[in-house]
Each structure stands twice: as structure tokens, then as C-alpha cells.
Amino acid sequence: MAIRLPDGATIAIATVYGTAKAVSTITNAAPGVLTSAAHGLQNGTFFELKSGWQKISERIWKAANIAANTIEVAGSDTTDTNRFPTGASLGLLREIITWVPIPQVLSIETQGGEQQFWSGSFLEDDFDRQLPTTSSAQSITLGIGDDPTLPGYQALKAAGEKREVRALRVNLPDGSVILYNGYVSFNETPTLTKGQVMQVNATFSLQGRPVRY
């Protein structure tokens, strides 16, 4: 058993991406290996993946065991051909080139992600049944100490104005990483509470599940 504190964690937003590269196939393996001609990525690079395989799509992954035209999608498991049908994996990848730190984070709150259920009964039943369906939409809200001069503030504002999907990286003190991918909304109107730090909020509306390394 292990428990950890987030104290000392740092956060960054992706601001510069490489040109989108076509993904022709991904193998059914653990980890899956994707083929993308002349992709140009390096080992350890993070990239956004869009794929016909919904369960690994719209997420941020790390490249490993690089070859000229192939990339190991570190941490993925696409062995189940029912969930990852052969021939349906083509898509696009974008290398993340630049991360901009977001300092002065006061709070991180998550919303949503709860399991949803169908409930009902057959005519002959005297009790309801329950089946799990989807999880509710999930978002992350960062409370940030107000300082419009900071590059992180400016990056969040620009992404919010363009309604762009951006990657968010949380670097934990033990060296592990949590990666999110979502639309950015930014409220640049600061709180004005006497005796309290002025704060603005940025929200990431997630498009896929987080990935952890």
C-alpha cells in the first residue's frame, strides 16, 4: 500500500504541436505499436492520438521503442480484438513540441466521471435491474493566482479564446506523470475577496480518459 501527497507537483499546458501525421494501423498488442510513415518522434515524446479505436483515442500517450515508421504506444493494451477490432485503428497523431508551465496553482478540482446506469425491470420482475452504461462527462478546474503577465496565464487565455483542445500535464513529486486532453475554457475575471489571493479559473473539458506514467 502507498499513499502520496501532491505537494510540489508542477503543471504545464501544451502550446505547440507538430504537423498531424497519418496513422495507418495499430497492432493488437500490449503495448500496441502504431505505424506512421516518417513520423519523426523520439523516445519519451508525448503525442496526441486520434484513432478509430475510441478507447485509446483523444488521449495523450508516450512514444517508446521508436523505429523509422513505428511507435510503441507506451502503457496501452489493445490485445482485445472485440474492443479493438482489426483494421479499425487508423487515425492521426500530433507530437507535442512545447509545454508551458502553469505556476501559482491554488487548487485542482475534478468534476464528473461518475458511472451512469440503466435501471428497469421486465414485466414479470418484482425488482429493478441495474446495468452500467457510460461515465458522465469529466472536467478539471484549476484555480490560479491572478497574474496576466505569466506565460501560463497567456497560454490558457489564448487556448480558451480559440476553444482549442490542449494537453495538460501534471508532474508529481515522485516523477510520475498524469496526462489529460480537453477543451480549454478560461475565466480571466479574478475573484475579489478581502484578505484572499485574487484567483482566476481554467477548465479542461476532457475528451478522453487520463493516461498515467
CSV table of C-alpha atoms in Angstrom, one decimal:
chain,number,residue,atom,x,y,z
A,1,MET,CA,0.0,0.0,0.0
A,2,ALA,CA,1.2,3.5,-0.8
A,3,ILE,CA,-0.3,7.0,-0.3
A,4,ARG,CA,1.1,10.2,-1.7
A,5,LEU,CA,0.7,13.9,-1.3
A,6,PRO,CA,0.5,16.2,-4.4
A,7,ASP,CA,2.6,18.9,-2.7
A,8,GLY,CA,5.3,20.0,-5.0
A,9,ALA,CA,3.6,18.9,-8.2
A,10,THR,CA,4.0,21.1,-11.3
A,11,ILE,CA,1.6,21.6,-14.1
A,12,ALA,CA,2.0,22.5,-17.8
A,13,ILE,CA,-0.1,23.1,-20.9
A,14,ALA,CA,0.8,22.1,-24.4
A,15,THR,CA,1.1,25.1,-26.7
A,16,VAL,CA,2.9,23.9,-29.8
A,17,TYR,CA,2.1,20.7,-31.8
A,18,GLY,CA,3.8,19.2,-34.7
A,19,THR,CA,2.1,18.6,-38.1
A,20,ALA,CA,-0.6,15.9,-37.9
A,21,LYS,CA,0.7,12.5,-39.2
A,22,ALA,CA,-1.4,9.7,-40.5
A,23,VAL,CA,-1.6,6.5,-38.5
A,24,SER,CA,-2.2,3.6,-40.9
A,25,THR,CA,-2.6,0.8,-38.3
A,26,ILE,CA,-2.1,-0.1,-34.7
A,27,THR,CA,-1.3,-3.7,-33.6
A,28,ASN,CA,-3.4,-5.7,-31.2
A,29,ALA,CA,-0.7,-6.0,-28.5
A,30,ALA,CA,0.3,-4.8,-25.1
A,31,PRO,CA,1.6,-2.2,-25.8
A,32,GLY,CA,0.1,-1.5,-29.2
A,33,VAL,CA,2.5,-0.5,-31.9
A,34,LEU,CA,1.3,2.1,-34.4
A,35,THR,CA,2.6,2.6,-37.9
A,36,SER,CA,3.0,6.2,-39.2
A,37,ALA,CA,5.4,6.8,-42.1
A,38,ALA,CA,8.3,9.1,-41.3
A,39,HIS,CA,6.7,10.2,-38.0
A,40,GLY,CA,9.9,11.9,-36.7
A,41,LEU,CA,9.1,11.3,-33.0
A,42,GLN,CA,11.7,10.5,-30.4
A,43,ASN,CA,11.6,8.1,-27.4
A,44,GLY,CA,9.8,9.7,-24.5
A,45,THR,CA,7.9,12.2,-26.6
A,46,PHE,CA,4.3,12.8,-25.7
A,47,PHE,CA,1.7,12.8,-28.5
A,48,GLU,CA,-2.0,13.2,-29.0
A,49,LEU,CA,-3.6,10.2,-30.7
A,50,LYS,CA,-6.9,10.2,-32.6
A,51,SER,CA,-7.9,6.7,-33.7
A,52,GLY,CA,-10.9,4.7,-34.8
A,53,TRP,CA,-10.3,2.8,-31.6
A,54,GLN,CA,-12.3,5.0,-29.3
A,55,LYS,CA,-10.8,3.6,-26.1
A,56,ILE,CA,-7.3,4.9,-26.9
A,57,SER,CA,-8.4,8.0,-28.9
A,58,GLU,CA,-8.3,11.6,-27.9
A,59,ARG,CA,-5.7,10.8,-25.2
A,60,ILE,CA,-2.1,11.7,-24.7
A,61,TRP,CA,0.5,8.9,-24.9
A,62,LYS,CA,4.2,8.5,-24.7
A,63,ALA,CA,6.3,7.2,-27.5
A,64,ALA,CA,8.7,4.3,-26.9
A,65,ASN,CA,10.9,1.8,-28.9
A,66,ILE,CA,10.9,4.2,-31.9
A,67,ALA,CA,11.7,2.9,-35.4
A,68,ALA,CA,11.6,4.8,-38.7
A,69,ASN,CA,7.9,4.2,-39.2
A,70,THR,CA,6.6,2.7,-36.0
A,71,ILE,CA,5.9,3.9,-32.4
A,72,GLU,CA,5.2,1.8,-29.4
A,73,VAL,CA,2.2,3.4,-27.6
A,74,ALA,CA,3.7,3.1,-24.1
A,75,GLY,CA,1.2,1.8,-21.5
A,76,SER,CA,-1.5,0.9,-24.0
A,77,ASP,CA,-3.2,-2.6,-24.1
A,78,THR,CA,-5.1,-3.2,-27.4
A,79,THR,CA,-5.0,-7.0,-27.3
A,80,ASP,CA,-8.8,-7.5,-27.0
A,81,THR,CA,-10.0,-7.7,-30.6
A,82,ASN,CA,-13.6,-7.2,-29.6
A,83,ARG,CA,-12.8,-3.8,-28.1
A,84,PHE,CA,-10.1,-3.1,-30.7
A,85,PRO,CA,-11.2,-4.6,-33.9
A,86,THR,CA,-8.5,-5.3,-36.5
A,87,GLY,CA,-8.5,-2.7,-39.3
A,88,ALA,CA,-10.4,0.0,-37.5
A,89,SER,CA,-7.4,1.7,-35.8
A,90,LEU,CA,-6.3,4.3,-38.5
A,91,GLY,CA,-6.2,7.9,-37.4
A,92,LEU,CA,-3.8,10.8,-36.7
A,93,LEU,CA,-1.1,11.7,-34.2
A,94,ARG,CA,0.3,15.1,-33.2
A,95,GLU,CA,3.6,15.4,-31.5
A,96,ILE,CA,3.6,17.8,-28.5
A,97,ILE,CA,6.6,20.1,-29.1
A,98,THR,CA,6.3,22.8,-26.4
A,99,TRP,CA,4.9,22.7,-22.8
A,100,VAL,CA,4.4,26.0,-21.0
A,101,PRO,CA,4.4,25.8,-17.1
A,102,ILE,CA,1.3,27.0,-15.3
A,103,PRO,CA,2.6,28.3,-11.9
A,104,GLN,CA,0.7,29.7,-8.9
A,105,VAL,CA,-1.9,26.9,-8.9
A,106,LEU,CA,-4.0,27.2,-5.8
A,107,SER,CA,-6.4,24.3,-6.4
A,108,ILE,CA,-7.3,21.5,-8.7
A,109,GLU,CA,-10.8,20.2,-8.7
A,110,THR,CA,-12.4,17.4,-10.7
A,111,GLN,CA,-16.0,17.2,-11.7
A,112,GLY,CA,-17.9,14.3,-13.3
A,113,GLY,CA,-16.7,10.9,-14.2
A,114,GLU,CA,-19.4,9.1,-12.2
A,115,GLN,CA,-20.7,5.8,-13.5
A,116,GLN,CA,-24.1,6.1,-15.1
A,117,PHE,CA,-26.7,3.3,-15.0
A,118,TRP,CA,-29.7,2.0,-16.8
A,119,SER,CA,-32.4,0.8,-14.3
A,120,GLY,CA,-35.5,-1.1,-15.2
A,121,SER,CA,-37.4,-4.3,-15.0
A,122,PHE,CA,-39.2,-6.9,-17.1
A,123,LEU,CA,-42.9,-7.4,-16.8
A,124,GLU,CA,-42.5,-10.5,-14.7
A,125,ASP,CA,-40.0,-8.9,-12.3
A,126,ASP,CA,-40.8,-7.6,-8.9
A,127,PHE,CA,-37.5,-5.8,-8.6
A,128,ASP,CA,-35.5,-3.4,-10.8
A,129,ARG,CA,-32.2,-4.3,-12.5
A,130,GLN,CA,-29.3,-2.1,-13.0
A,131,LEU,CA,-26.7,-2.1,-15.8
A,132,PRO,CA,-23.7,0.2,-16.0
A,133,THR,CA,-23.7,2.4,-19.1
A,134,THR,CA,-21.3,5.3,-19.6
A,135,SER,CA,-19.4,7.6,-17.3
A,136,SER,CA,-20.6,11.2,-17.0
A,137,ALA,CA,-18.6,14.0,-18.7
A,138,GLN,CA,-15.5,14.9,-16.8
A,139,SER,CA,-13.7,18.2,-16.3
A,140,ILE,CA,-10.8,19.6,-14.3
A,141,THR,CA,-10.7,23.2,-13.0
A,142,LEU,CA,-7.5,24.9,-12.0
A,143,GLY,CA,-7.7,27.8,-9.6
A,144,ILE,CA,-4.7,30.1,-10.4
A,145,GLY,CA,-3.2,33.1,-8.6
A,146,ASP,CA,-4.1,36.0,-10.9
A,147,ASP,CA,-1.1,37.4,-12.9
A,148,PRO,CA,-1.7,38.2,-16.5
A,149,THR,CA,2.0,38.6,-17.2
A,150,LEU,CA,2.8,34.9,-16.8
A,151,PRO,CA,3.2,32.8,-19.9
A,152,GLY,CA,1.0,30.1,-18.5
A,153,TYR,CA,-1.8,32.6,-17.9
A,154,GLN,CA,-1.4,33.8,-21.5
A,155,ALA,CA,-1.4,30.3,-22.9
A,156,LEU,CA,-4.6,29.4,-21.1
A,157,LYS,CA,-6.3,32.6,-22.3
A,158,ALA,CA,-5.3,32.0,-25.9
A,159,ALA,CA,-6.5,28.4,-25.8
A,160,GLY,CA,-9.7,29.4,-24.2
A,161,GLU,CA,-10.4,32.1,-26.8
A,162,LYS,CA,-9.8,29.7,-29.6
A,163,ARG,CA,-11.8,26.9,-27.9
A,164,GLU,CA,-8.9,24.5,-28.6
A,165,VAL,CA,-8.2,21.1,-27.3
A,166,ARG,CA,-5.0,21.1,-25.4
A,167,ALA,CA,-3.0,18.6,-23.4
A,168,LEU,CA,-2.4,19.2,-19.7
A,169,ARG,CA,0.5,17.5,-17.9
A,170,VAL,CA,0.8,17.1,-14.1
A,171,ASN,CA,4.3,16.2,-12.9
A,172,LEU,CA,4.1,14.6,-9.4
A,173,PRO,CA,7.0,14.8,-6.9
A,174,ASP,CA,7.8,11.1,-7.3
A,175,GLY,CA,8.5,11.5,-11.0
A,176,SER,CA,5.2,10.1,-12.3
A,177,VAL,CA,3.0,12.0,-14.8
A,178,ILE,CA,-0.7,12.4,-15.4
A,179,LEU,CA,-1.8,13.5,-18.8
A,180,TYR,CA,-5.2,15.0,-19.7
A,181,ASN,CA,-6.6,16.2,-23.0
A,182,GLY,CA,-9.6,18.6,-23.3
A,183,TYR,CA,-11.1,21.8,-24.5
A,184,VAL,CA,-9.9,24.8,-22.5
A,185,SER,CA,-12.2,27.4,-21.0
A,186,PHE,CA,-10.7,30.4,-19.2
A,187,ASN,CA,-12.4,32.9,-16.9
A,188,GLU,CA,-10.0,35.8,-16.6
A,189,THR,CA,-12.2,37.7,-14.2
A,190,PRO,CA,-10.4,37.4,-10.8
A,191,THR,CA,-12.1,36.8,-7.5
A,192,LEU,CA,-12.0,39.8,-5.2
A,193,THR,CA,-12.4,38.6,-1.7
A,194,LYS,CA,-10.9,40.7,1.1
A,195,GLY,CA,-7.9,39.1,2.6
A,196,GLN,CA,-7.7,36.4,-0.1
A,197,VAL,CA,-5.5,35.9,-3.1
A,198,MET,CA,-7.0,37.0,-6.3
A,199,GLN,CA,-7.8,33.9,-8.4
A,200,VAL,CA,-8.8,33.1,-12.0
A,201,ASN,CA,-10.1,29.7,-13.2
A,202,ALA,CA,-9.3,27.5,-16.2
A,203,THR,CA,-11.4,24.5,-17.0
A,204,PHE,CA,-10.4,21.5,-19.2
A,205,SER,CA,-13.4,19.6,-20.5
A,206,LEU,CA,-11.9,16.2,-21.1
A,207,GLN,CA,-12.3,14.3,-24.4
A,208,GLY,CA,-10.8,11.1,-23.2
A,209,ARG,CA,-9.6,9.3,-20.0
A,210,PRO,CA,-6.3,10.5,-18.4
A,211,VAL,CA,-3.2,8.5,-19.0
A,212,ARG,CA,-0.7,7.9,-16.2
A,213,TYR,CA,3.0,7.0,-16.3
